[in-house]
CSV table of C-alpha atoms in Angstrom, one decimal:
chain,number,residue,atom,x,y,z
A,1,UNK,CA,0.2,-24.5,38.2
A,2,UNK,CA,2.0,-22.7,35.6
A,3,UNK,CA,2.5,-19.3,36.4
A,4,UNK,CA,0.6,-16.7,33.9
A,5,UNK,CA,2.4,-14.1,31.8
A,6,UNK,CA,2.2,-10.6,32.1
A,7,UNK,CA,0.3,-9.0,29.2
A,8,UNK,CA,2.3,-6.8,27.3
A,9,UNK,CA,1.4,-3.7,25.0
A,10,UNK,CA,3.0,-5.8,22.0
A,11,UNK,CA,1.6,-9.0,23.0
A,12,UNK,CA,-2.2,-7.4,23.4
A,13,UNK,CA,-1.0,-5.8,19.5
A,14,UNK,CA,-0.4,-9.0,18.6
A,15,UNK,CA,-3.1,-10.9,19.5
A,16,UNK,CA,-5.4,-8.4,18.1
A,17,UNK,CA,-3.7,-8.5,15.3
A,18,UNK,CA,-4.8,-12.4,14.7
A,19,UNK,CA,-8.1,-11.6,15.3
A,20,UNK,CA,-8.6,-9.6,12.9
A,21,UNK,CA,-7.1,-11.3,10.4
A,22,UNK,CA,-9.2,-14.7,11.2
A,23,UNK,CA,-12.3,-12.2,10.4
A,24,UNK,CA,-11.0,-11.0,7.5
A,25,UNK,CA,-10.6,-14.2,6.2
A,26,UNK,CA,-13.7,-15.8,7.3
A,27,UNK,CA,-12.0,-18.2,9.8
A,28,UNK,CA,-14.1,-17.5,12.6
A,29,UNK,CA,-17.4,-19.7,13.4
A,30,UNK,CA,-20.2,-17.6,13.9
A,31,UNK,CA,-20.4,-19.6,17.6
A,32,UNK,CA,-17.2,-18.1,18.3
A,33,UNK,CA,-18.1,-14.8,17.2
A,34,UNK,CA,-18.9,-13.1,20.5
A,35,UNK,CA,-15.7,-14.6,22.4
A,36,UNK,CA,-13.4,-13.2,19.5
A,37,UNK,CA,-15.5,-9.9,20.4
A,38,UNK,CA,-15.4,-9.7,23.8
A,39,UNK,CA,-11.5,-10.7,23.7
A,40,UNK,CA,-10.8,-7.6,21.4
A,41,UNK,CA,-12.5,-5.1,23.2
A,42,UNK,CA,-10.3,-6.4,26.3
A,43,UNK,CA,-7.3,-6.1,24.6
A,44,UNK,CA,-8.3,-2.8,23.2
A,45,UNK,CA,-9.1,-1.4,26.9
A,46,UNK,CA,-5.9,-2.7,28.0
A,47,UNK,CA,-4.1,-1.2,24.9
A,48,UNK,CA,-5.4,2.2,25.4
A,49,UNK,CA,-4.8,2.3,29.3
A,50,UNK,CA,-1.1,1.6,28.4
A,51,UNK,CA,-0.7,4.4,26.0
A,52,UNK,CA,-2.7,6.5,28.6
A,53,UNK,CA,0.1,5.4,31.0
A,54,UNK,CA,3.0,5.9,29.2
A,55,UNK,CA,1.9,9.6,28.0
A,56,UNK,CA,1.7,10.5,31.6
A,57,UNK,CA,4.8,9.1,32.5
A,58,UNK,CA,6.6,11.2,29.7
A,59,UNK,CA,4.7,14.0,30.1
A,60,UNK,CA,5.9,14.6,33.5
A,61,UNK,CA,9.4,13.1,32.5
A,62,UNK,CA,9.2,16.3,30.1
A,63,UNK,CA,7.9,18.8,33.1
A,64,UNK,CA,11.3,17.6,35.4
A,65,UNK,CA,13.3,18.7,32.8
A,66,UNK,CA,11.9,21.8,31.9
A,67,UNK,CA,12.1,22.8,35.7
C-alpha cells in the first residue's frame, strides 16, 4: 500500500483553493455538494490548528529571547 502524505499547511491552502474555485464556477454537482463541504471545513480545522501551532511556537521562541 502506498504510503499517505503528510498534509501540509500549503497543501490544505491549496486544495481549498480548488474548491472554491470549482464553486465559483459552477463545476460542482449538487450530489457532490456536501463532500466538497465537509472536505473544506476539514481543511479549514486543520489550517487554523497550524496557525494556532506556529503562534505558539514563536511566541515562546520570542519569550527565550527576551529572558
Amino acid at each position: 500500500m502506498a504510503e499517505k502524505k503528510k498534509q501540509t499547511y500549503a497543501s490544505a491552502i491549496a486544495e481549498l483553493e480548488k474548491i472554491v474555485a470549482m464553486l465559483q464556477n459552477n463545476e460542482c454537482e449538487i450530489d457532490d455538494l456536501k463532500n466538497y463541504t465537509a472536505r473544506s471545513l476539514t481543511l479549514l480545522k486543520f489550517c487554523k490548528e497550524k496557525l494556532f501551532e506556529t503562534d505558539e511556537e514563536i511566541q515562546k521562541m520570542l519569550e527565550e529571547l527576551g529572558d
